[in-house]
Amino acid sequence: MADIIQLLPDHVANQIAAGEVVQRPASVVKELLENAIDAGSTFIKLIIKDAGKTLIQIIDDGKGMSTTDARLSFERHATSKIRSAEDLFSLNTKGFRGEALASIAAIAHVELKTKQEQDELGTQIEIEGSEIKSQEVVVTPKGTSIAVKHLFFNIPARRNFLKSNNVELRHIIDEFHRVSLAHPDISFTMFHNGSESFNLPKSNYRQRIVNIFGGKTNEKLVPVEEETEVLKVSGFVGKPEFSRKTRTEQFFFVNNRFIKSAYLNHAINAAFEGLMKDGSHPSYFLNLTVDPKTIDINIHPTKTEIKFDDEHTLYAILRSSVKHSLGQFNIAPVLDFDRDKNLDTPYDFERKKVSNPTVEVDRSFNPFQEEKSPSKSSSFSMPYKKEPAAQWESLYVGLESKGTKSTQEFREVEFESQPENESLFKENSSIETKQRTYQLHNKYIISTIKSGMLILDQHRAHQRVLYEGLLKHTMRKEAISQQLLFPLQLQFSSSEMELLLRLKEDLEHTGFVFSKFEDTTIEITGVPVNVPESEVSIILEQLISDAEQEVPDSNFSSTDLLAKSLSKSLAIKGGQSLSNMEQEHLVNSLFACKEPSVSPTNRTTFITMSVDDFDKKFM
């Protein structure tokens, strides 16, 4: 029988490896940024076109590569980071697999320019689908510039699986945030389609967070510092009142490497227990420093998951550190039976002598006598002078005669009779008092129908009513807005501002009025009629959350996303009591909709039970 096992060609093996390493343009950005950091760069520029589908370029001022290294860097498992298997347990660099550049070169057009400081000329290499097209000497500044063009050009199926530009750009920004937060000592800039998205100068960790997520973030941060033999924790957590609906501001860094850990995230949630509303997530930016020998990074192709030797100890230290910081900065309530700060002596009265108050009572005081001047021996004097009550008896002189006269006059008063018009409403009064709907547990509305009974979910039903109303107003551009007495100013991060800018026109059609829309600040002077001013920031945060998780592709409109998000935020919630009139109005409004049977998220709004169903229950 002939042999059937054979070695794969290198270009095929590279494409298979690319399937693990390069999932989308953001994967390329991550690998190239990490290579630039490992090269000792102090300045890194990221240039993106068409969300990375057309161009991803990284320019750094690192140490560069020699001609031989530049050529060898595109070979499989070629790396300068490790020499033996033991090096895997003492890693202090980002990349070490040696698969990144080989995998990227197998599925894109790559152009590399690099030069070391001591060299006069650099090297330029062009590769298309693992095939080297040219290699020549070039004049270039110190460092490395690598451009990745036409990603997945030779794998059309993979390219078709890419999402819309908005989705892919969001993933690229997420990777940019993770790398730039881990290295505040490096300057980063990012350009997308020719416009500058981020400009992050070299700074401390707190300033780096503020530069990325907006100036308003500064007041939300609580520092966390703890150092033990096992773990060193440093960074910041967000105050509970600024918790968010999404997990977009949750960052763990282990030895300057971003990781995802549901177990450690649970430790943070445990520290915030009882301080946040349900459905909210705390913000945190925490750096964990551990011995490299106690972790295993090489368990996931993207290196975002780490295996710890002793997770339980890390959990306890992390939870107690965050809890201590929240208590230390008076964020969390502290239970202390020994001292109450409200009973502390004010600073001005600390050295004054305590004197017992004395009160003297004049037992011969008569309120109907003319008041005499107060005695000087009294410790307390009245702050006002009481008017004399002399001749109070004159108030009652002639009362009897006046009373008889007023009684006679009162008997002669005639009242103007009002016409009775109750008969106009007698026929409808019985109908109004008759209750047609009932509310069950402040969540479901029960109404009778000819065939039996209708049970309606009030939250989903109201979502459907609001959704169709918002769509109609947005499409017809006839929404009514109410003007605010004082403009409302809100601050968002750069990425959130980009989302809001794309939705600005649709928001204006729903009734929002913006007077300023620049940098990280928006100013609102008008809101839709049914939106309370106090909930505007919550509604916009929910909209941003929905847009980040469900950014519409080309076959969906942003109007539909906006209507879904606003209807979800504005709809009455389960547990809210409704009057009979409100219940009936909701039922009537729902069945006036085009699609009353499902909510905007395709969930059932009502069910029916026929009389036969009830009969079967009693059989």
Coordinates of C-alpha atoms in Angstrom, one line a residue:
M1 CA 0.0 0.0 0.0
A2 CA 1.4 3.4 -1.0
D3 CA 2.3 6.0 1.7
I4 CA -0.3 8.6 2.1
I5 CA 1.2 11.0 4.7
Q6 CA 3.3 13.8 3.3
L7 CA 4.7 17.2 4.6
L8 CA 2.7 20.3 3.7
P9 CA 4.4 23.0 1.6
D10 CA 5.5 26.0 3.6
H11 CA 3.0 28.4 2.0
V12 CA 0.1 26.0 2.9
A13 CA 1.4 25.6 6.5
N14 CA 1.7 29.4 6.8
Q15 CA -1.9 29.9 5.7
I16 CA -3.0 27.3 8.3
A17 CA -1.0 29.1 11.0
A18 CA -2.6 32.4 9.8
G19 CA -6.0 31.0 10.6
E20 CA -4.9 30.9 14.3
V21 CA -2.9 34.0 14.5
V22 CA -4.7 36.4 12.1
Q23 CA -8.5 36.3 12.6
R24 CA -9.2 39.9 11.5
P25 CA -7.3 43.2 10.9
A26 CA -7.1 43.8 14.7
S27 CA -5.0 40.7 15.0
V28 CA -2.4 42.1 12.7
V29 CA -2.4 45.4 14.6
K30 CA -1.8 43.6 17.9
E31 CA 1.1 41.5 16.6
L32 CA 2.9 44.4 14.8
L33 CA 2.4 46.8 17.8
E34 CA 3.9 44.2 20.1
N35 CA 6.9 43.7 17.8
A36 CA 7.5 47.5 17.8
I37 CA 7.4 47.5 21.6
D38 CA 9.9 44.6 21.8
A39 CA 12.2 46.6 19.5
G40 CA 12.6 49.2 22.3
S41 CA 10.6 51.9 20.5
T42 CA 9.8 55.3 22.2
F43 CA 7.3 56.4 19.5
I44 CA 4.9 54.2 17.5
K45 CA 2.5 55.4 14.7
L46 CA -0.4 53.3 13.5
I47 CA -2.0 54.1 10.1
I48 CA -5.2 52.4 9.1
K49 CA -7.2 52.6 5.9
D50 CA -10.7 51.1 5.4
A51 CA -10.6 49.5 8.9
G52 CA -7.4 47.6 8.0
K53 CA -8.7 45.9 4.9
T54 CA -6.7 48.1 2.6
L55 CA -3.8 49.1 4.7
I56 CA -2.3 48.6 8.2
Q57 CA 1.0 50.3 8.7
I58 CA 3.2 50.5 11.9
I59 CA 6.1 52.9 12.0
D60 CA 8.5 52.9 15.0
D61 CA 11.8 54.3 16.1
G62 CA 13.1 51.0 17.6
K63 CA 16.5 49.4 17.1
G64 CA 15.6 48.0 13.6
M65 CA 17.0 44.9 11.9
S66 CA 20.0 44.0 9.8
T67 CA 19.6 42.7 6.2
T68 CA 19.8 39.1 7.3
D69 CA 17.4 39.5 10.2
A70 CA 14.9 41.3 8.0
R71 CA 14.9 38.4 5.5
L72 CA 14.8 35.7 8.3
S73 CA 12.0 37.4 10.2
F74 CA 9.4 36.1 7.7
E75 CA 10.4 32.5 8.1
R76 CA 8.3 30.2 10.3
H77 CA 9.2 29.9 14.0
A78 CA 12.0 32.5 13.5
T79 CA 12.3 34.6 16.7
S80 CA 14.9 36.5 18.7
K81 CA 13.1 36.2 22.0
I82 CA 13.9 32.6 23.0
R83 CA 16.8 30.2 22.6
S84 CA 15.6 27.1 24.5
A85 CA 12.5 25.6 26.0
E86 CA 13.4 26.9 29.5
D87 CA 13.1 30.5 28.2
L88 CA 9.3 29.9 27.9
F89 CA 9.1 30.1 31.7
S90 CA 10.9 33.5 32.0
L91 CA 9.3 35.6 29.2
N92 CA 9.6 39.4 29.5
T93 CA 8.7 40.1 25.8
K94 CA 5.5 40.3 23.9
G95 CA 6.0 38.0 20.9
F96 CA 8.0 34.7 21.1
R97 CA 6.3 32.2 18.8
G98 CA 7.9 33.4 15.6
E99 CA 4.6 32.9 13.6
A100 CA 3.3 36.4 13.3
L101 CA 5.2 37.8 10.4
A102 CA 5.2 34.5 8.5
S103 CA 1.4 34.1 8.9
I104 CA 0.7 37.8 7.9
A105 CA 3.0 37.5 4.8
A106 CA 1.1 34.4 3.7
I107 CA -2.2 36.2 3.4
A108 CA -1.3 39.8 2.4
H109 CA 1.0 42.1 0.6
V110 CA 3.8 43.1 3.0
E111 CA 6.3 45.9 2.6
L112 CA 9.1 46.1 5.2
K113 CA 11.6 49.0 5.6
T114 CA 14.1 48.8 8.5
K115 CA 17.5 50.2 9.5
Q116 CA 19.7 49.9 12.5
E117 CA 21.3 53.0 14.1
Q118 CA 24.9 52.2 13.1
D119 CA 24.0 51.5 9.5
E120 CA 24.0 54.1 6.8
L121 CA 21.4 52.4 4.6
G122 CA 18.4 50.2 5.4
T123 CA 16.7 47.2 3.8
Q124 CA 13.4 47.1 1.9
I125 CA 11.6 43.8 1.3
E126 CA 8.3 43.2 -0.5
I127 CA 6.4 39.9 -0.1
E128 CA 3.1 38.7 -1.6
G129 CA 1.6 35.5 -0.3
S130 CA 4.8 34.2 1.3
E131 CA 6.7 34.9 -2.0
I132 CA 9.5 37.4 -1.8
K133 CA 9.1 39.8 -4.8
S134 CA 12.0 42.1 -4.1
Q135 CA 14.8 42.9 -1.7
E136 CA 16.9 46.1 -2.1
V137 CA 18.8 48.7 -0.2
V138 CA 16.8 51.9 0.7
V139 CA 17.3 55.2 2.5
T140 CA 15.0 55.1 5.6
P141 CA 15.2 56.5 9.1
K142 CA 16.3 54.4 12.1
G143 CA 13.6 51.9 13.1
T144 CA 11.1 49.8 11.2
S145 CA 8.1 50.5 9.0
I146 CA 5.9 47.6 8.0
A147 CA 2.9 48.0 5.8
V148 CA 0.3 45.2 5.4
K149 CA -1.9 45.7 2.3
H150 CA -4.9 43.8 0.9
L151 CA -5.4 41.4 3.8
F152 CA -6.8 38.0 2.8
F153 CA -6.3 38.8 -0.9
N154 CA -5.6 35.1 -1.7
I155 CA -8.3 33.8 0.7
P156 CA -11.6 35.3 -0.5
A157 CA -13.7 33.2 1.8
R158 CA -11.9 34.6 4.9
R159 CA -12.2 38.1 3.5
N160 CA -16.0 37.7 3.0
F161 CA -16.3 36.7 6.7
L162 CA -15.0 40.1 7.8
K163 CA -17.6 42.4 9.3
S164 CA -18.4 45.9 8.3
N165 CA -15.7 48.7 8.6
N166 CA -17.3 50.0 11.8
V167 CA -17.0 46.6 13.5
E168 CA -13.5 46.0 12.4
L169 CA -12.4 49.5 13.4
R170 CA -13.8 49.0 16.8
H171 CA -11.7 45.8 17.3
I172 CA -8.6 47.7 16.1
I173 CA -9.3 50.5 18.6
D174 CA -9.7 47.9 21.4
E175 CA -6.3 46.4 20.6
F176 CA -4.8 49.9 20.4
H177 CA -6.2 50.7 23.8
R178 CA -4.8 47.5 25.3
V179 CA -1.3 48.0 24.1
S180 CA -1.1 51.8 24.8
L181 CA -2.5 51.4 28.3
A182 CA 0.2 48.7 29.1
H183 CA 3.0 51.1 28.0
P184 CA 2.4 54.7 29.1
D185 CA 6.1 55.4 28.7
I186 CA 5.7 55.1 24.9
S187 CA 4.1 57.7 22.6
F188 CA 1.4 56.4 20.4
T189 CA -0.6 58.0 17.5
M190 CA -3.3 56.5 15.4
F191 CA -4.6 57.6 12.0
H192 CA -7.7 56.3 10.3
N193 CA -8.4 57.3 6.7
G194 CA -6.1 60.3 7.0
S195 CA -7.6 61.7 10.2
E196 CA -6.0 61.5 13.6
S197 CA -8.0 59.4 16.0
F198 CA -5.5 59.3 19.0
N199 CA -2.5 61.2 20.0
L200 CA -1.1 59.8 23.2
P201 CA 2.1 61.5 24.5
K202 CA 4.5 59.8 27.0
S203 CA 2.9 60.2 30.4
N204 CA 2.1 58.5 33.7
Y205 CA -0.5 55.8 33.9
R206 CA -3.3 58.0 35.2
Q207 CA -2.8 60.6 32.4
R208 CA -2.7 57.8 29.8
I209 CA -6.1 56.6 30.9
V210 CA -7.5 60.2 30.8
N211 CA -6.0 60.8 27.3
I212 CA -7.7 57.7 26.0
F213 CA -11.1 57.8 27.7
G214 CA -11.6 61.6 28.1
G215 CA -11.0 64.2 30.7
K216 CA -14.1 63.3 32.7
T217 CA -12.5 60.0 33.6
N218 CA -10.0 61.6 36.0
E219 CA -12.7 62.2 38.7
K220 CA -13.9 58.6 38.4
L221 CA -10.6 56.9 39.3
V222 CA -9.7 55.4 42.7
P223 CA -6.0 54.4 43.1
V224 CA -5.2 50.8 44.1
E225 CA -1.7 49.9 45.4
E226 CA -0.7 46.7 47.1
E227 CA 2.6 44.8 47.2
T228 CA 3.1 41.3 48.6
E229 CA 5.6 38.5 48.1
V230 CA 3.4 36.8 45.6
L231 CA 1.7 39.7 43.7
K232 CA 2.1 43.5 43.2
V233 CA -1.1 45.3 42.3
S234 CA -1.1 48.9 41.0
G235 CA -3.6 50.9 38.9
F236 CA -7.1 52.3 39.3
V237 CA -10.7 51.2 39.7
G238 CA -13.7 53.3 38.9
K239 CA -16.1 54.7 41.5
P240 CA -19.3 52.7 41.8
E241 CA -21.6 55.6 40.8
F242 CA -19.8 55.7 37.4
S243 CA -20.3 52.0 36.7
R244 CA -21.2 51.2 33.1
K245 CA -23.6 48.9 31.3
T246 CA -20.7 47.3 29.3
R247 CA -17.3 45.9 30.1
T248 CA -15.5 48.2 27.7
E249 CA -13.4 49.8 30.6
Q250 CA -12.1 46.6 32.2
F251 CA -8.4 46.0 31.7
F252 CA -6.1 43.4 33.4
F253 CA -2.4 43.6 32.6
V254 CA 0.0 40.8 33.9
N255 CA 3.6 41.8 33.5
N256 CA 2.5 44.5 31.0
R257 CA 0.6 42.0 28.9
F258 CA -3.2 42.4 28.5
I259 CA -5.1 39.3 29.6
K260 CA -8.7 38.1 29.9
S261 CA -9.6 36.3 33.1
A262 CA -13.2 35.6 34.2
Y263 CA -11.8 34.3 37.6
L264 CA -10.0 37.6 38.4
N265 CA -12.9 39.6 37.1
H266 CA -15.1 37.8 39.7
A267 CA -12.7 39.0 42.4
I268 CA -13.3 42.7 41.4
N269 CA -17.0 42.1 41.3
A270 CA -16.8 40.6 44.8
A271 CA -15.0 43.7 46.0
F272 CA -17.8 45.9 44.6
E273 CA -20.6 43.8 46.0
G274 CA -23.4 45.9 47.3
L275 CA -22.1 49.1 45.8
M276 CA -23.5 48.9 42.3
K277 CA -26.9 48.4 40.6
D278 CA -27.8 45.2 38.9
G279 CA -26.6 44.9 35.4
S280 CA -23.8 47.4 35.9
H281 CA -20.1 46.6 35.6
P282 CA -17.2 48.3 37.4
S283 CA -14.3 49.9 35.5
Y284 CA -10.8 48.9 36.4
F285 CA -7.3 49.4 35.0
L286 CA -5.1 47.1 37.0
N287 CA -1.4 46.1 36.5
L288 CA -0.5 42.8 38.1
T289 CA 3.2 42.0 38.5
V290 CA 4.1 38.3 39.2
D291 CA 7.1 36.1 38.9
P292 CA 7.3 35.0 35.2
K293 CA 8.1 31.5 36.4
T294 CA 4.6 31.2 38.1
I295 CA 2.6 31.8 34.9
D296 CA 2.2 30.0 31.5
I297 CA 1.5 32.4 28.6
N298 CA 1.8 29.7 25.9
I299 CA -1.7 28.3 26.2
H300 CA -3.5 30.4 23.6
P301 CA -2.5 31.5 20.1
T302 CA -3.4 35.1 20.8
K303 CA -1.7 35.0 24.3
T304 CA -4.6 36.7 26.0
E305 CA -5.2 33.9 28.5
I306 CA -2.7 33.0 31.2
K307 CA -2.4 30.0 33.5
F308 CA -1.5 30.9 37.1
D309 CA 0.2 28.5 39.5
D310 CA -1.9 29.7 42.5
E311 CA -5.1 31.5 41.3
H312 CA -6.8 31.3 44.7
T313 CA -4.1 33.5 46.4
L314 CA -4.2 36.0 43.6
Y315 CA -8.0 36.1 43.9
A316 CA -7.9 36.9 47.7
I317 CA -5.2 39.5 47.3
L318 CA -6.9 41.3 44.4
R319 CA -10.3 41.3 46.1
S320 CA -8.9 42.7 49.4
S321 CA -6.7 45.3 47.7
V322 CA -9.7 46.8 45.7
K323 CA -11.9 46.6 48.8
H324 CA -9.3 48.4 50.9
S325 CA -8.9 51.2 48.4
L326 CA -12.7 51.7 48.1
G327 CA -12.9 52.0 51.9
Q328 CA -9.7 54.1 52.3
F329 CA -11.1 56.8 49.9
N330 CA -14.5 56.7 51.6
I331 CA -16.1 55.0 48.6
A332 CA -17.4 52.1 50.5
P333 CA -19.2 52.4 53.9
V334 CA -17.0 51.5 56.9
L335 CA -18.5 49.9 60.0
D336 CA -16.8 51.2 63.1
F337 CA -18.4 50.8 66.6
D338 CA -15.7 52.8 68.4
R339 CA -16.0 56.2 66.7
D340 CA -18.6 58.2 64.7
K341 CA -17.1 61.0 62.7
N342 CA -20.2 63.0 63.1
L343 CA -19.4 63.2 66.9
D344 CA -15.9 64.6 66.3
T345 CA -15.3 68.0 67.9
P346 CA -15.0 70.8 65.3
Y347 CA -11.5 72.3 65.0
D348 CA -12.4 75.7 66.4
F349 CA -13.9 74.3 69.6
E350 CA -11.2 71.7 70.4
R351 CA -9.5 73.9 73.1
K352 CA -12.5 75.6 74.5
K353 CA -13.7 74.8 78.0
V354 CA -17.0 73.0 78.3
S355 CA -19.7 74.9 80.4
N356 CA -22.9 73.4 81.6
P357 CA -25.9 75.3 80.3
T358 CA -28.3 76.8 82.9
V359 CA -32.0 77.5 82.4
E360 CA -34.1 79.6 84.8
V361 CA -37.9 79.4 84.6
D362 CA -40.2 82.2 85.8
R363 CA -43.0 80.2 87.4
S364 CA -45.1 83.4 88.0
F365 CA -45.2 84.2 84.3
N366 CA -48.8 85.2 83.1
P367 CA -49.2 85.5 79.3
F368 CA -52.2 87.8 79.8
Q369 CA -50.3 90.4 81.8
E370 CA -48.2 93.1 80.4
E371 CA -44.7 91.8 80.0
K372 CA -42.1 93.3 82.3
S373 CA -38.5 93.8 81.3
P374 CA -36.5 90.6 81.5
S375 CA -34.4 90.1 84.5
K376 CA -30.7 90.5 84.1
S377 CA -30.0 87.3 86.1
S378 CA -31.6 85.2 83.4
S379 CA -29.1 83.2 81.3
F380 CA -31.2 83.4 78.1
S381 CA -33.1 86.4 76.8
M382 CA -35.9 86.5 74.2
P383 CA -34.7 87.7 70.8
Y384 CA -37.9 89.6 70.2
K385 CA -40.1 91.8 72.3
K386 CA -43.6 90.5 72.9
E387 CA -46.4 92.9 72.2
P388 CA -48.4 93.8 75.4
A389 CA -51.7 91.9 75.7
A390 CA -53.5 94.5 77.8
Q391 CA -57.2 95.0 77.5
W392 CA -57.7 91.6 76.0
E393 CA -61.2 91.5 77.5
S394 CA -62.3 94.1 75.0
L395 CA -62.1 91.6 72.2
Y396 CA -65.2 89.9 73.6
V397 CA -67.3 93.0 74.3
G398 CA -70.7 92.9 72.5
L399 CA -70.2 89.4 71.3
E400 CA -73.8 88.3 72.1
S401 CA -75.5 91.1 70.2
K402 CA -73.3 90.6 67.2
G403 CA -74.0 86.9 67.3
T404 CA -77.8 87.3 67.1
K405 CA -77.5 89.8 64.3
S406 CA -75.1 87.6 62.2
T407 CA -77.4 84.7 62.7
Q408 CA -80.4 86.6 61.2
E409 CA -78.3 87.7 58.3
F410 CA -77.1 84.2 57.7
R411 CA -80.6 82.9 57.5
E412 CA -81.4 85.4 54.8
V413 CA -78.6 84.3 52.5
E414 CA -79.7 82.8 49.2
F415 CA -77.6 80.3 47.3
E416 CA -77.5 80.3 43.5
S417 CA -78.5 76.9 42.3
Q418 CA -76.4 75.2 39.6
P419 CA -78.0 73.3 36.8
E420 CA -77.7 69.5 37.1
N421 CA -75.9 68.0 34.1
E422 CA -75.1 64.6 35.7
S423 CA -77.4 62.9 33.2
L424 CA -74.9 63.6 30.4
F425 CA -72.4 61.2 32.0
K426 CA -74.7 58.6 33.6
E427 CA -74.5 56.3 30.7
N428 CA -70.7 56.4 30.5
S429 CA -70.1 56.3 34.3
S430 CA -70.8 52.6 34.5
I431 CA -68.4 51.9 31.6
E432 CA -65.6 53.9 33.1
T433 CA -65.8 52.1 36.4
K434 CA -65.9 48.7 34.8
Q435 CA -62.3 47.3 34.8
R436 CA -61.3 45.6 31.6
T437 CA -57.6 44.9 32.4
Y438 CA -55.7 43.6 35.4
Q439 CA -52.0 43.9 36.3
L440 CA -50.3 40.8 37.6
H441 CA -47.2 41.3 39.8
N442 CA -46.6 44.7 38.1
K443 CA -45.2 42.8 35.1
Y444 CA -48.0 41.3 33.1
I445 CA -51.3 42.8 31.9
I446 CA -54.3 40.5 31.7
S447 CA -57.2 41.3 29.4
T448 CA -60.3 39.3 28.3
I449 CA -61.0 38.5 24.7
K450 CA -63.8 36.6 23.0
S451 CA -62.0 33.3 22.9
G452 CA -60.5 33.5 26.5
M453 CA -57.7 35.6 28.0
L454 CA -54.8 37.7 26.8
I455 CA -51.6 37.9 28.8
L456 CA -49.2 40.7 27.8
D457 CA -45.6 41.5 28.9
Q458 CA -45.7 45.2 29.6
H459 CA -42.0 45.9 29.0
R460 CA -41.8 44.1 25.6
A461 CA -45.1 45.5 24.5
H462 CA -44.1 49.1 25.3
Q463 CA -40.8 48.5 23.5
R464 CA -42.7 47.5 20.3
V465 CA -45.0 50.7 20.6
L466 CA -42.0 53.0 21.1
Y467 CA -39.9 51.3 18.4
E468 CA -42.5 51.8 15.7
G469 CA -43.2 55.3 16.8
L470 CA -39.5 56.2 16.8
L471 CA -39.0 54.7 13.3
K472 CA -41.9 56.7 12.0
H473 CA -40.6 60.0 13.4
T474 CA -37.1 59.3 12.2
M475 CA -38.1 58.4 8.7
R476 CA -40.5 61.3 8.4
K477 CA -38.1 63.7 10.3
E478 CA -41.0 65.1 12.2
A479 CA -40.0 64.4 15.8
I480 CA -40.9 66.9 18.5
S481 CA -38.3 68.0 21.0
Q482 CA -38.5 69.9 24.3
Q483 CA -36.0 72.6 24.9
L484 CA -33.9 72.4 28.1
L485 CA -33.6 75.4 30.4
F486 CA -29.9 74.8 30.9
P487 CA -27.8 73.0 28.2
L488 CA -26.6 69.5 29.2
Q489 CA -22.9 68.8 28.8
L490 CA -21.7 65.2 28.5
Q491 CA -18.2 63.8 27.9
F492 CA -17.2 60.6 26.1
S493 CA -14.1 58.9 24.9
S494 CA -12.8 59.3 21.4
S495 CA -14.1 56.0 20.2
E496 CA -17.6 56.7 21.7
M497 CA -17.6 60.1 20.1
E498 CA -17.0 58.5 16.7
L499 CA -20.0 56.3 17.3
L500 CA -22.2 59.2 18.3
L501 CA -21.1 61.2 15.4
R502 CA -22.3 58.5 13.0
L503 CA -25.6 58.4 14.8
K504 CA -25.9 62.2 15.2
E505 CA -28.2 62.8 12.3
D506 CA -30.6 60.0 13.3
L507 CA -30.5 61.3 16.9
E508 CA -31.6 64.7 15.7
H509 CA -34.5 63.2 13.8
T510 CA -35.7 61.5 17.0
G511 CA -35.8 64.9 18.8
F512 CA -32.3 65.5 20.2
V513 CA -30.8 69.0 19.6
F514 CA -27.0 69.4 19.8
S515 CA -25.4 72.8 20.1
K516 CA -21.8 71.5 20.4
F517 CA -20.3 68.3 19.1
E518 CA -16.5 68.4 19.3
D519 CA -13.5 66.6 20.7
T520 CA -14.8 64.6 23.7
T521 CA -17.7 66.9 24.7
I522 CA -21.3 67.2 23.4
E523 CA -23.8 69.8 24.5
I524 CA -27.5 69.0 24.3
T525 CA -30.1 71.8 24.3
G526 CA -33.2 69.7 23.4
V527 CA -34.4 66.1 24.0
P528 CA -37.4 64.1 22.8
V529 CA -40.7 64.8 24.5
N530 CA -40.8 61.5 26.3
V531 CA -37.2 61.5 27.5
P532 CA -36.5 62.9 31.0
E533 CA -33.4 65.1 31.3
S534 CA -32.0 63.0 34.2
E535 CA -31.9 59.9 32.0
V536 CA -30.2 61.4 28.9
S537 CA -26.7 60.3 29.8
I538 CA -28.0 56.7 30.7
I539 CA -29.8 56.5 27.3
L540 CA -26.8 57.6 25.4
E541 CA -24.5 55.2 27.3
Q542 CA -27.0 52.4 26.5
L543 CA -27.0 53.4 22.8
I544 CA -23.2 53.3 22.7
S545 CA -23.2 49.9 24.3
D546 CA -25.7 48.6 21.8
A547 CA -23.8 50.2 18.9
E548 CA -20.5 48.6 20.1
Q549 CA -22.0 45.1 20.4
E550 CA -24.4 45.2 17.5
V551 CA -23.0 47.7 15.0
P552 CA -25.1 47.3 11.9
D553 CA -23.6 46.0 8.7
S554 CA -24.3 47.4 5.3
N555 CA -27.6 45.6 5.1
F556 CA -28.9 47.2 8.3
S557 CA -29.6 50.8 8.9
S558 CA -28.3 52.8 11.9
T559 CA -31.9 54.2 12.2
D560 CA -33.1 50.7 13.1
L561 CA -30.3 50.3 15.7
L562 CA -31.1 53.7 17.2
A563 CA -34.9 53.0 17.5
K564 CA -34.2 49.6 19.1
S565 CA -31.8 51.0 21.6
L566 CA -34.0 54.0 22.6
S567 CA -37.1 51.9 22.9
K568 CA -35.3 49.5 25.2
S569 CA -34.1 52.4 27.4
L570 CA -37.4 54.3 27.5
A571 CA -39.9 51.4 27.8
I572 CA -41.6 50.9 31.1
K573 CA -39.9 48.2 33.2
G574 CA -41.2 45.2 34.9
G575 CA -42.3 46.0 38.5
Q576 CA -43.8 49.4 37.5
S577 CA -47.4 49.8 38.5
L578 CA -49.9 51.1 35.9
S579 CA -53.3 52.6 36.3
N580 CA -56.3 51.0 34.5
M581 CA -56.3 53.8 31.9
E582 CA -52.5 53.2 31.2
Q583 CA -53.0 49.5 31.0
E584 CA -55.8 49.8 28.4
H585 CA -53.9 52.4 26.4
L586 CA -50.9 50.1 26.2
V587 CA -53.0 47.2 25.0
N588 CA -54.7 49.4 22.4
S589 CA -51.4 50.9 21.3
L590 CA -49.8 47.5 20.9
F591 CA -52.5 46.1 18.6
A592 CA -52.4 49.3 16.5
C593 CA -48.7 48.4 15.6
K594 CA -47.8 46.6 12.4
E595 CA -46.1 43.7 14.2
P596 CA -47.7 43.5 17.7
S597 CA -46.7 39.9 18.3
V598 CA -43.0 40.4 18.8
S599 CA -40.7 43.0 20.4
P600 CA -38.0 44.8 18.4
T601 CA -35.6 42.0 19.5
N602 CA -38.0 39.3 18.2
R603 CA -39.3 38.2 21.6
T604 CA -42.9 37.4 22.2
T605 CA -45.0 40.3 23.6
F606 CA -48.2 38.4 24.5
I607 CA -49.8 35.0 24.7
T608 CA -53.4 33.9 24.6
M609 CA -55.3 31.2 26.6
S610 CA -58.6 30.0 25.3
V611 CA -61.5 28.8 27.4
D612 CA -60.8 25.3 26.2
D613 CA -57.4 25.5 27.8
F614 CA -59.0 26.4 31.1
D615 CA -61.5 23.6 30.7
K616 CA -58.6 21.1 30.2
K617 CA -57.0 22.3 33.4
F618 CA -60.1 21.3 35.4
M619 CA -60.6 17.9 33.9

